[in-house]
XYZ file of C-alpha atoms in Angstrom:
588
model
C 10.111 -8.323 23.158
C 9.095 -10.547 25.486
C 9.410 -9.993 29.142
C 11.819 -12.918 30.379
C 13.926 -11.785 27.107
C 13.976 -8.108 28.178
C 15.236 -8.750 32.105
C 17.130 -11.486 30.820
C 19.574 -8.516 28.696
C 20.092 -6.923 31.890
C 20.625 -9.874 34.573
C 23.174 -10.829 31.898
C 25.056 -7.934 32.164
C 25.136 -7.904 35.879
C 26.399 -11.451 35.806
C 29.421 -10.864 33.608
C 29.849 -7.901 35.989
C 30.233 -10.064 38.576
C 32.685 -12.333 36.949
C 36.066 -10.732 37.380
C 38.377 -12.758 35.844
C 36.076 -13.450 32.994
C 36.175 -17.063 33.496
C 32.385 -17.393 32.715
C 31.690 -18.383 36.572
C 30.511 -16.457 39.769
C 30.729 -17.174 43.469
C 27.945 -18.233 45.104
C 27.477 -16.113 47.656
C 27.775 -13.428 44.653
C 24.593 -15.111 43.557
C 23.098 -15.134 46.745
C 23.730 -11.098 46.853
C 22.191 -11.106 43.012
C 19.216 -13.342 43.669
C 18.489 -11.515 46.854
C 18.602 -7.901 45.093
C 17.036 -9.446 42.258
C 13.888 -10.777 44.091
C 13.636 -7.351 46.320
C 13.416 -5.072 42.989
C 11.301 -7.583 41.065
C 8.812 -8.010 44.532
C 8.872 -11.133 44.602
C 9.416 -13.673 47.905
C 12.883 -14.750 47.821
C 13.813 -17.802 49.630
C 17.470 -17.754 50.649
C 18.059 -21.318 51.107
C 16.707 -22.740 47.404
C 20.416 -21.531 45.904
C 21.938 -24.183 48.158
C 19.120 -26.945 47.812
C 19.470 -26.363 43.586
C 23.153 -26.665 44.108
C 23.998 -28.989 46.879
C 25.463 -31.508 43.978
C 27.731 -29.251 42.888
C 31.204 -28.555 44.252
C 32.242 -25.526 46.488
C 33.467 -24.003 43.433
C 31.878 -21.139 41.434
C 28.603 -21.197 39.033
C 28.320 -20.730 35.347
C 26.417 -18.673 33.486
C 24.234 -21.938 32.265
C 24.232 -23.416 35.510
C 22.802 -20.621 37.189
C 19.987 -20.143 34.131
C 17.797 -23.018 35.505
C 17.641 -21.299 38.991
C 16.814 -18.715 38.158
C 13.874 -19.409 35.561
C 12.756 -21.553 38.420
C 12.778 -19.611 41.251
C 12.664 -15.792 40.229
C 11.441 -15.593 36.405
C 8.876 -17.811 36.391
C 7.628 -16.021 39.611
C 7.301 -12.192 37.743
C 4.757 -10.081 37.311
C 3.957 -6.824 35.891
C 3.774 -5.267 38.907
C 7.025 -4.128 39.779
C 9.361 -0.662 38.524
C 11.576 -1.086 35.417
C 13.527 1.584 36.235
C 14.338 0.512 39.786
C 15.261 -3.418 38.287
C 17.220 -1.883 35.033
C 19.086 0.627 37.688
C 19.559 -2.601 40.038
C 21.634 -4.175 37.093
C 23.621 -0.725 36.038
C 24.734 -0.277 39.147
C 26.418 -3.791 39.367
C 28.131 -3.397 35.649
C 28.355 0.179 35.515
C 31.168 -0.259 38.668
C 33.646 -2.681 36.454
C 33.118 -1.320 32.589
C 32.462 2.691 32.832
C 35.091 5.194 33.525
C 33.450 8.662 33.769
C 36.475 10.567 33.173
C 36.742 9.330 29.761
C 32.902 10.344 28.461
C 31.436 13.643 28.167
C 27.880 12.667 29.187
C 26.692 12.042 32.812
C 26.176 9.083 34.687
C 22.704 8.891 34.273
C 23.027 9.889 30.798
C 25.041 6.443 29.992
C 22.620 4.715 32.189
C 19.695 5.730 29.551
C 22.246 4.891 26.728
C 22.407 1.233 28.379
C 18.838 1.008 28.524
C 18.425 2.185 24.858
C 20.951 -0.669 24.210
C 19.538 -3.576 25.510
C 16.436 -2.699 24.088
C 18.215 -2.609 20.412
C 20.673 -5.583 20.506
C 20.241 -8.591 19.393
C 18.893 -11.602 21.192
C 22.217 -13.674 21.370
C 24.642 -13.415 23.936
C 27.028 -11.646 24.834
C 24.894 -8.949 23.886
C 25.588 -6.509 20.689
C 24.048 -3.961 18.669
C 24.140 -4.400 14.945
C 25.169 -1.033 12.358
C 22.221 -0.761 11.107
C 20.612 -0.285 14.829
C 23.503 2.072 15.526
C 22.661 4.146 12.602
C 18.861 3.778 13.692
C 20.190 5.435 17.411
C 22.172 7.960 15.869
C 19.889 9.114 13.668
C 17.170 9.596 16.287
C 19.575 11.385 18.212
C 20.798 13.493 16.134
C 17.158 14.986 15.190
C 16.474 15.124 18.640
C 19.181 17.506 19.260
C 18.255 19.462 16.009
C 20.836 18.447 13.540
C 20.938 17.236 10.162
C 21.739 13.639 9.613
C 25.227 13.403 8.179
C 25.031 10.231 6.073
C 28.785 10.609 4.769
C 30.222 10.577 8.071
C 28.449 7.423 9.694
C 29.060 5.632 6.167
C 33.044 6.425 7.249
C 32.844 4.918 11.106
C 31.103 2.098 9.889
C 33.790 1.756 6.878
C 36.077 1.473 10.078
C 33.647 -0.486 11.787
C 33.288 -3.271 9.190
C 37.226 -3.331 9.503
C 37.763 -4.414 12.901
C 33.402 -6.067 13.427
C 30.223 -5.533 12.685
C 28.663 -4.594 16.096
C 29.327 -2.746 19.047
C 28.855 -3.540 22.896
C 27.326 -1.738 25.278
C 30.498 0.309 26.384
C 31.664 0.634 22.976
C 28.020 2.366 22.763
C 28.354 4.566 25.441
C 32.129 5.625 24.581
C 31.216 6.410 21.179
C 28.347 8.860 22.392
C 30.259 10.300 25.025
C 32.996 10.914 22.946
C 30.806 13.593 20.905
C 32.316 11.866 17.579
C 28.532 12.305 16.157
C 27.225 15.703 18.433
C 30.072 18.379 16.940
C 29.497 21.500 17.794
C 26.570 20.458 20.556
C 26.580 21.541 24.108
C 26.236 19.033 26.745
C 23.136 19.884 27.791
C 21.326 19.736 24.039
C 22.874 16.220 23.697
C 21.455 15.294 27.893
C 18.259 16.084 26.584
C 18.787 14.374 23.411
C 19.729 11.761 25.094
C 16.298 11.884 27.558
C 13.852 11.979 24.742
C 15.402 9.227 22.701
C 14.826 7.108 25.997
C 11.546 7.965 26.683
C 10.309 6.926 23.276
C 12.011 4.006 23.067
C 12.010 2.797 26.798
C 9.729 4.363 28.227
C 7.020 4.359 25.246
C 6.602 8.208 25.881
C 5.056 8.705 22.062
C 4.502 12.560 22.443
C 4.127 15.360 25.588
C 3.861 18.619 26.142
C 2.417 21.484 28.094
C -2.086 21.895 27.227
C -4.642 23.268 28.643
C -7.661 20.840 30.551
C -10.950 21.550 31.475
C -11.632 19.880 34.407
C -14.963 18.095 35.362
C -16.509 19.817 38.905
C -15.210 23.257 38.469
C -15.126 23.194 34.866
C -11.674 25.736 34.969
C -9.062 25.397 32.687
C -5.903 24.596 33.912
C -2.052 23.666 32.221
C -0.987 20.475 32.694
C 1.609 18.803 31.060
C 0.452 15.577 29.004
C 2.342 12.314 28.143
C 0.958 10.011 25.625
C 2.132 6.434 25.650
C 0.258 3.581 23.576
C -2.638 3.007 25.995
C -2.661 5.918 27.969
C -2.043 9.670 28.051
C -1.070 10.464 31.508
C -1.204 14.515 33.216
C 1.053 15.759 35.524
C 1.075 19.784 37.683
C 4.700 19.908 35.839
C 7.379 18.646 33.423
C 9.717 16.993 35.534
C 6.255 14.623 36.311
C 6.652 14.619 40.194
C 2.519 14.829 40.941
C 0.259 13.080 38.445
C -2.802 14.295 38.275
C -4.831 11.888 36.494
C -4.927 9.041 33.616
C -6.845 8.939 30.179
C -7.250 5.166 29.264
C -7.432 3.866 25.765
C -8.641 1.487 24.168
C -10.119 0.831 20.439
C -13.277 2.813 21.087
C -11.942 5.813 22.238
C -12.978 8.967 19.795
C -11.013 12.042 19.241
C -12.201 14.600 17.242
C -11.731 18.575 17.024
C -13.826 21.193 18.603
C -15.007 24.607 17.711
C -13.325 27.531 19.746
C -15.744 28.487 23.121
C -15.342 30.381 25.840
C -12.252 32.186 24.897
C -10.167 29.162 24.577
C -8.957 28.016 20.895
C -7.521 25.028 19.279
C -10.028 22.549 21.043
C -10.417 19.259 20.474
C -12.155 16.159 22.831
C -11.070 12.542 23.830
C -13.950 10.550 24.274
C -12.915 7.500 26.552
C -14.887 5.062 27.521
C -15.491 6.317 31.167
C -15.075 10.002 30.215
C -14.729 12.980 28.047
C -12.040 15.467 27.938
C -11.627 18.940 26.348
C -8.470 20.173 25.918
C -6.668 22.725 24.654
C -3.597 23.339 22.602
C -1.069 26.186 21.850
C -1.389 26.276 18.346
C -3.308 24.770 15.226
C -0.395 23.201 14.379
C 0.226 21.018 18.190
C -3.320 20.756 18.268
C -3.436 18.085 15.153
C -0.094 17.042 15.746
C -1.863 15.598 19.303
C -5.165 14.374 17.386
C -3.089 12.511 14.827
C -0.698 11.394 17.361
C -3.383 9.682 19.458
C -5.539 8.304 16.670
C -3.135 6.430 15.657
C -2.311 4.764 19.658
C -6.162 4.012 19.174
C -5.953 2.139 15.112
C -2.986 0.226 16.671
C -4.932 -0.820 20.203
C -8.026 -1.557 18.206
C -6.084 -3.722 15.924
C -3.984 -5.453 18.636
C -0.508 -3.812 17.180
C 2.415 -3.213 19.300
C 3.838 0.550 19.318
C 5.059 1.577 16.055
C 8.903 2.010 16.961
C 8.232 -1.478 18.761
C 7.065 -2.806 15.781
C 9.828 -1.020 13.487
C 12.215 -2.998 15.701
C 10.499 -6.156 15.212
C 10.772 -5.497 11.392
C 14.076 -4.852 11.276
C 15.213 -7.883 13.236
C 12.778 -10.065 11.323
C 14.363 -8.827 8.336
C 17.886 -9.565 9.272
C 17.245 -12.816 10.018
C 15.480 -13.244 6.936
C 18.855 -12.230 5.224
C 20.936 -13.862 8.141
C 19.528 -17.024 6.940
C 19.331 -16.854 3.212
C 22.967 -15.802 3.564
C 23.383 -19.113 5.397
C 21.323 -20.668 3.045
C 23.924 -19.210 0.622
C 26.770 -20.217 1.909
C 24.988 -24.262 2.372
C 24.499 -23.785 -1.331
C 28.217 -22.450 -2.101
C 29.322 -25.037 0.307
C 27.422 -27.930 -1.667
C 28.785 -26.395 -5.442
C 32.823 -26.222 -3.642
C 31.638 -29.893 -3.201
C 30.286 -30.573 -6.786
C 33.095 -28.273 -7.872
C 35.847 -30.693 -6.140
C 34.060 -33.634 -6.944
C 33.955 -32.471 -10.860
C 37.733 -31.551 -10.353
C 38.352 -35.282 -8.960
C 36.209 -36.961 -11.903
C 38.232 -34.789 -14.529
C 41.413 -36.039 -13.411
C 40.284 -39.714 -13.456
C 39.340 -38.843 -17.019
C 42.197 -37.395 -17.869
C 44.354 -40.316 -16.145
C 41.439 -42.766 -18.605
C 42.843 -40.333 -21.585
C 46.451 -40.412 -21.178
C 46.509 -44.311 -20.721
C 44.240 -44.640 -23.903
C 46.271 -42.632 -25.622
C 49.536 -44.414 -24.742
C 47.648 -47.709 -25.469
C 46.323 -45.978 -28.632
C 50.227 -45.474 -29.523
C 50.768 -48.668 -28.926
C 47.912 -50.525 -30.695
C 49.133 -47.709 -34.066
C 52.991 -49.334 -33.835
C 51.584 -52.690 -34.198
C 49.198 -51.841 -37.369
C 51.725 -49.750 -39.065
C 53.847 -53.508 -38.599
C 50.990 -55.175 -39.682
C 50.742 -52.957 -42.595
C 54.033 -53.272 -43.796
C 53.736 -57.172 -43.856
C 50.543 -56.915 -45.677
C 51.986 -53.974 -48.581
C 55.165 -56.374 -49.035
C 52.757 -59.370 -49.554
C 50.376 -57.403 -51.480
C 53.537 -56.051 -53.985
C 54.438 -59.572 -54.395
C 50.544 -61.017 -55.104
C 50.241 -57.798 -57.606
C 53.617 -58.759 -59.918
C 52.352 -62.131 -60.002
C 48.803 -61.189 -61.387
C 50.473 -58.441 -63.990
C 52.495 -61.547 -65.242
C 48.609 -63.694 -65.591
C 47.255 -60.374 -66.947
C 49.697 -60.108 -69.758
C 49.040 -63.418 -70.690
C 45.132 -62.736 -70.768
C 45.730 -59.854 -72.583
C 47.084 -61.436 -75.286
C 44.427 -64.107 -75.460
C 42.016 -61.908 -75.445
C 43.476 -59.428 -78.592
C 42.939 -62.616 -80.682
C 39.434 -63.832 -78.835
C 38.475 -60.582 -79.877
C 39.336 -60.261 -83.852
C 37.012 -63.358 -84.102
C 34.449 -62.015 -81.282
C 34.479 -58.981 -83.939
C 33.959 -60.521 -87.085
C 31.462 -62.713 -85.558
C 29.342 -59.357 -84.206
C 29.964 -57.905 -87.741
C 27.920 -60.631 -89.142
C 25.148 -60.237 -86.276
C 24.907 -56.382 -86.559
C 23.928 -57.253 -90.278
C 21.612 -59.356 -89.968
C 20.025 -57.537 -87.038
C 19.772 -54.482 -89.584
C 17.771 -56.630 -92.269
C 15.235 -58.051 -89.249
C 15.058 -54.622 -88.174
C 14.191 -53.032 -92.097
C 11.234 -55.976 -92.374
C 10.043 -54.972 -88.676
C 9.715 -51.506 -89.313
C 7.888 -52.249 -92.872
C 5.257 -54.310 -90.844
C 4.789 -51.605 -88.152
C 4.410 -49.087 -91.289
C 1.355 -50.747 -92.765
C -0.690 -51.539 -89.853
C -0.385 -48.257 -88.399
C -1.499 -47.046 -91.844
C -4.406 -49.389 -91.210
C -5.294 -48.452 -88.250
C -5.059 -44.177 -89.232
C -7.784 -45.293 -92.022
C -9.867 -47.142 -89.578
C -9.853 -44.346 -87.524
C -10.322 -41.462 -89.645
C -13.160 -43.372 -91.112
C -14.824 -43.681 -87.801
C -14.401 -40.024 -86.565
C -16.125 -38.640 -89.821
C -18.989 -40.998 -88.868
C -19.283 -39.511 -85.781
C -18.970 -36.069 -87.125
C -22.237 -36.841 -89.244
C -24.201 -37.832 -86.486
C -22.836 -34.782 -84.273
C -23.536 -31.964 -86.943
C -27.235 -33.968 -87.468
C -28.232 -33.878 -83.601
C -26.827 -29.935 -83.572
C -28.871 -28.966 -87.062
C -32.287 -30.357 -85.139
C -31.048 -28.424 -81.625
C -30.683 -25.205 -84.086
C -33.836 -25.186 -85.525
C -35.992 -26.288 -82.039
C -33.697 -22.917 -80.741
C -34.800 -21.132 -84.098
C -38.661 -21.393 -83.057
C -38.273 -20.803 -79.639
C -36.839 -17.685 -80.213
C -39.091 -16.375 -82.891
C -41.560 -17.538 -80.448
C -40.154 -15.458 -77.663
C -39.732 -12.500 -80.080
C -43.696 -12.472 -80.753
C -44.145 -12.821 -76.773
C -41.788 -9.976 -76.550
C -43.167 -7.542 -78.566
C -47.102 -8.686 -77.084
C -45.571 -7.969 -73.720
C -43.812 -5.025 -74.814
C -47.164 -2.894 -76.032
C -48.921 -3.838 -72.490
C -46.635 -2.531 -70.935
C -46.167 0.629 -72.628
C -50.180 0.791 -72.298
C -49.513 0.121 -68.799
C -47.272 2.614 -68.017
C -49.617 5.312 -70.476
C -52.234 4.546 -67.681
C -50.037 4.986 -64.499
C -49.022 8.227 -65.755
C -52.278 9.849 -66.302
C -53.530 8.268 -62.778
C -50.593 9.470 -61.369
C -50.968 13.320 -62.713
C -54.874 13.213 -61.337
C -53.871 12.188 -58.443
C -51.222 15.015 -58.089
C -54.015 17.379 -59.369
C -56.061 15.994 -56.652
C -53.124 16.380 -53.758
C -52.831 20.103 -54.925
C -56.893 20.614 -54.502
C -56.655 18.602 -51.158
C -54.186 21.075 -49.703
C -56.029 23.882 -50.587
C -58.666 22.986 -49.107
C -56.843 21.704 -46.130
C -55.691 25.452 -45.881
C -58.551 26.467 -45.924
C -60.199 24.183 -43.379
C -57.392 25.180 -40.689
C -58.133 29.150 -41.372
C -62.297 28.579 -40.756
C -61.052 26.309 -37.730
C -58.664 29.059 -36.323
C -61.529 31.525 -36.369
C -63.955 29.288 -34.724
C -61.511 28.679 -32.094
C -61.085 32.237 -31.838
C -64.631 33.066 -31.502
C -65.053 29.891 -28.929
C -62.371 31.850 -26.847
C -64.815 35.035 -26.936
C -68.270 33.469 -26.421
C -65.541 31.069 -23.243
C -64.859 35.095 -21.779
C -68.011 36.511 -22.784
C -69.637 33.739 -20.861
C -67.216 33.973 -17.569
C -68.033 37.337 -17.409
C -71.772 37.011 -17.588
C -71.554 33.995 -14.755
C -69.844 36.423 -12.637
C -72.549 38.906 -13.091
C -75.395 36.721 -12.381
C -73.238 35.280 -9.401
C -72.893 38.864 -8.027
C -76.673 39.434 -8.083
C -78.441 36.445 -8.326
C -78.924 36.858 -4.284
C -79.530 40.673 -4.438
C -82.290 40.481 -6.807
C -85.575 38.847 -6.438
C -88.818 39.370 -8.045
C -92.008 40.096 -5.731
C -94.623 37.750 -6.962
C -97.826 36.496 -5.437
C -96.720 33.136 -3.840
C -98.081 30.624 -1.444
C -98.926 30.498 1.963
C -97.357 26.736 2.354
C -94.432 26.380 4.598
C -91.683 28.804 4.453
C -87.904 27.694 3.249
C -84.569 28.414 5.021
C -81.828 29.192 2.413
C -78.620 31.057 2.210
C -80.157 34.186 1.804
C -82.018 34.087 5.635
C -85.791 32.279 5.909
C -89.159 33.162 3.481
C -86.417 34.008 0.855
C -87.757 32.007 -1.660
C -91.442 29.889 -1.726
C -91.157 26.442 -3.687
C -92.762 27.713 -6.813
C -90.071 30.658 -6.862
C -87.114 28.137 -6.417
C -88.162 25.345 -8.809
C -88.790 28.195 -11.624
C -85.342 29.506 -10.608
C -83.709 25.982 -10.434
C -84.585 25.370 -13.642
C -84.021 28.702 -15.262
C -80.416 28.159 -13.795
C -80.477 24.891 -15.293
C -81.292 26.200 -19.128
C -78.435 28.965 -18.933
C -75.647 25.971 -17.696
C -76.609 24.066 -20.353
C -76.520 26.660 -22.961
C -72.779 27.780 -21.918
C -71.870 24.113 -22.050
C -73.291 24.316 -25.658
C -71.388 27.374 -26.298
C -68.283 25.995 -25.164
């Protein structure tokens, strides 16, 4: 909610506080006292004379509600800043309304108490005037409520109030609010002082963005003691106070989207750790329990996902939902009814067009009726006429009749006469068709056996060409058959040698791999029987040495100290050395 809309709510309600006969209009030297209070709990300058300069065209009369809404976006909201107390400005306004609407003797809950309600209301309602708060943001109140006090949610009995709700409206007001808390209608059985602090949390969370508190222990930074303080998280800040009623703060956390918590192993005595790494500084701290200890780490991780993605809090941004949502159904029921409104329209013009049809049909008909009296008329005429013209042509027939009996005696001989003749012409045709068809069935017969000849000549030569090509094949047959069978003779007997040969191939295969695995075995021995001698002559090729007559030449320096060896001695020993490497290479 933006900030004009949120001190808007509660200038309103002081206004129609002010207006006592509920004619919509206040005095203005009301105003004056407004503006002025106005200006001193929003700290801003307040000039006393630009009431009268916005309204010197107006008569001495009182101000509206719209006519006072230009002076004061001009000349007090336009001028706000952050900087001023909430509390003080929303108290400002309760005081002024709370005077006219609220009678204490008729609520169970405190003054303040109702004052925190009214908050909690204007912070709910909807953003049309005069303000209201909707069921389904009652139900969202009452249901917070009720867990803070402890209870169960009793779904039956709010479905019943808002049965009687829907009845009479569909919202409440702010009184109507209050009244129904303070009448305990929803707290049963709940002392005064459960549903007080009921009351308190519910308006911390919502108004005063308190997300989570609670007594912890802090390590501090110079004397590195722990010490209890008592912590309140809001979305971009956890804030630590000597005590729970908050009189001396002791210090802010700030956050932001790169703030770290994570959990710490227990140390010095102190358990359930965990650290806030801000960006100016990092504190330990330390819970009662396992269980408050991630409640706090989850609690504050999520403050930092919604900073670092630029997200309001969450029960802010529940509330946006929900209102987004209702309009989203406010208007597609408008829509609905625009649509319902254009079919009643369709509807009555389709009504209107039937009757016009049905005033077309009935006149049709009745000229229909009309137009069937004439042709039945017409019809009469014409059968009477038509009876008449019919006994006149049965008279003509008659006569025709009997002209035609004797027309027909002498068109009957006459045919008689025809019909025979016809037969005779028809006897000689038939004759004539009988002997050339005979002609023909000679001509024809003689033809095909012609053609037979010729056939059965061309398929005697085909049979005996077929003749010697097969008792050609059969002698190329038989030729072929004998090779082969030589052929196969042949493969046979190769094929057994070569078996026979296989078989002696293995054997001595065998015995090839025995002689090699005893030559490998005796390699092994001469392999150890020469290690062993190396080793030997290793041992004491230094220890040993020959005396021989040698040389006077120049003396050598070896391993074994200087004059050890003369030349002669060490090339006869080099290449003594020389013979046995190469023989164990040999050997190997």
């Amino acid at each position: 909610m933006a900030l004009r809309d949120e001190l808007l709510k509660s200038i309103w309600h002081a206004f129609t506080a002010l207006d006592l006969d509920q004619s919509g209009k206040v005095s203005k030297s009301q105003l004056k006292v407004l503006s002025h209070n106005l200006c001193t709990v929003l700290k801003i300058p307040h000039d006393p004379v630009a009431l009268e300069e916005h309204f010197k065209d107006d008569d001495e009369g009182p101000v509206s509600n719209q006519g006072y809404m230009p002076y004061l976006n001009r000349f007090i909201l336009d001028k706000v800043t952050d900087n001023f107390d909430r509390q003080d400005f929303n108290k400002m306004c309760w005081t002024l309304c709370s005077r006219k609407n609220l009678d204490q003797s008729q609520i169970l809950i405190s003054n303040d108490d109702a004052f925190k309600i009214w908050c909690i209301f204007n912070f709910l309602s909807e953003e049309r005037y005069p303000l209201v708060m909707v069921t389904e943001e009652i139900e969202y109140f009452l249901r917070k409520l009720t867990e803070a006090m402890g209870g169960s949610w009793v779904e039956e009995r709010f479905e019943d109030y808002k049965l009687q709700l829907n009845s009479k409206q569909q919202s409440l007001s702010v009184w109507q609010l209050i009244g129904l808390v303070g009448s305990g209608h929803f707290s049963k059985g709940i002392d005064r002082q459960t549903l007080s602090m009921a009351i308190t949390e519910v308006y911390q969370e919502l108004i005063l963005d308190v997300l989570k508190q609670g007594y912890m222990m802090k390590k501090g930074h110079k004397r590195k003691n722990w010490t209890e303080r008592w912590f309140v998280l809001r979305p971009s800040s956890i804030s630590y106070y000597v005590g729970e009623d908050m009189a001396e703060k002791k210090g802010d956390i700030l956050l932001d989207g790169g703030c770290l918590v994570e959990p710490l192993q227990d140390k010095e005595g102190k358990k359930c750790l965990f650290l806030i790494k801000s960006s100016q500084k990092s504190f330990e701290i330390s819970a009662s329990d396992k269980k408050k200890k991630q409640e706090w780490i989850q609690a504050i991780q999520t403050c930092v996902s919604l900073l670092r993605e630029g997200r309001p809090a969450l029960h802010r941004e529940a509330r946006q939902k929900r209102r987004d949502l209702r309009l989203r159904h406010q208007a597609e029921q408008e829509e609905l009814v625009r649509r319902m409104k254009e079919l009643q329209t369709a509807n009555e013009a389709k009504q209107l067009e039937l009757e016009n049809m049905r005033k077309a049909l009935e006149e049709a008909a009745a000229n229909a009726t009309e137009e069937e009296k004439r042709r039945l008329e017409t019809q009469t005429e014409l059968q009477n006429r038509y009876q008449r013209e019919l006994e006149r042509e049965k008279m003509v027939r008659q006569e025709m009749e009997e002209q035609m009996a004797q027309k027909s005696t002498e068109l009957e001989q006459y045919l008689q006469r025809v019909q025979e003749l016809e037969d005779m012409y028809n006897e000689l045709e038939a004759a004539l068709e009988n002997e050339r068809r005979a002609r023909q069935d000679e001509e024809t017969v003689r033809k095909l056996q012609a053609r037979l000849l010729e056939e059965e000549a061309v398929k005697r030569a085909e049979l005996e060409q077929i003749h010697l090509k097969q008792q050609h094949a059969i002698s190329e047959t038989q030729a072929e058959k004998q090779e082969l069978e030589r052929e196969r003779l042949a493969k046979e007997s190769a094929l057994q040698a070569a078996m026979q040969q296989l078989e002696q191939l293995e054997q001595e295969r065998q015995g090839a791999l025995e002689k090699y695995q005893s030559v490998v075995k005796k390699l092994e021995d001469a392999t150890n029987n020469t290690r062993t001698w190396k080793h030997k002559v290793a041992e004491h090729e230094g220890l040993l040495r020959l005396i021989q007559p040698g040389d006077k030449g120049q003396l050598k320096i070896t391993n074994w100290g200087p004059a050890a060896f003369s030349d002669l001695e060490l090339n006869l020993r080099e290449k003594k050395w020389q013979e046995r490497k190469n023989q164990a290479a040999q050997a190997q």
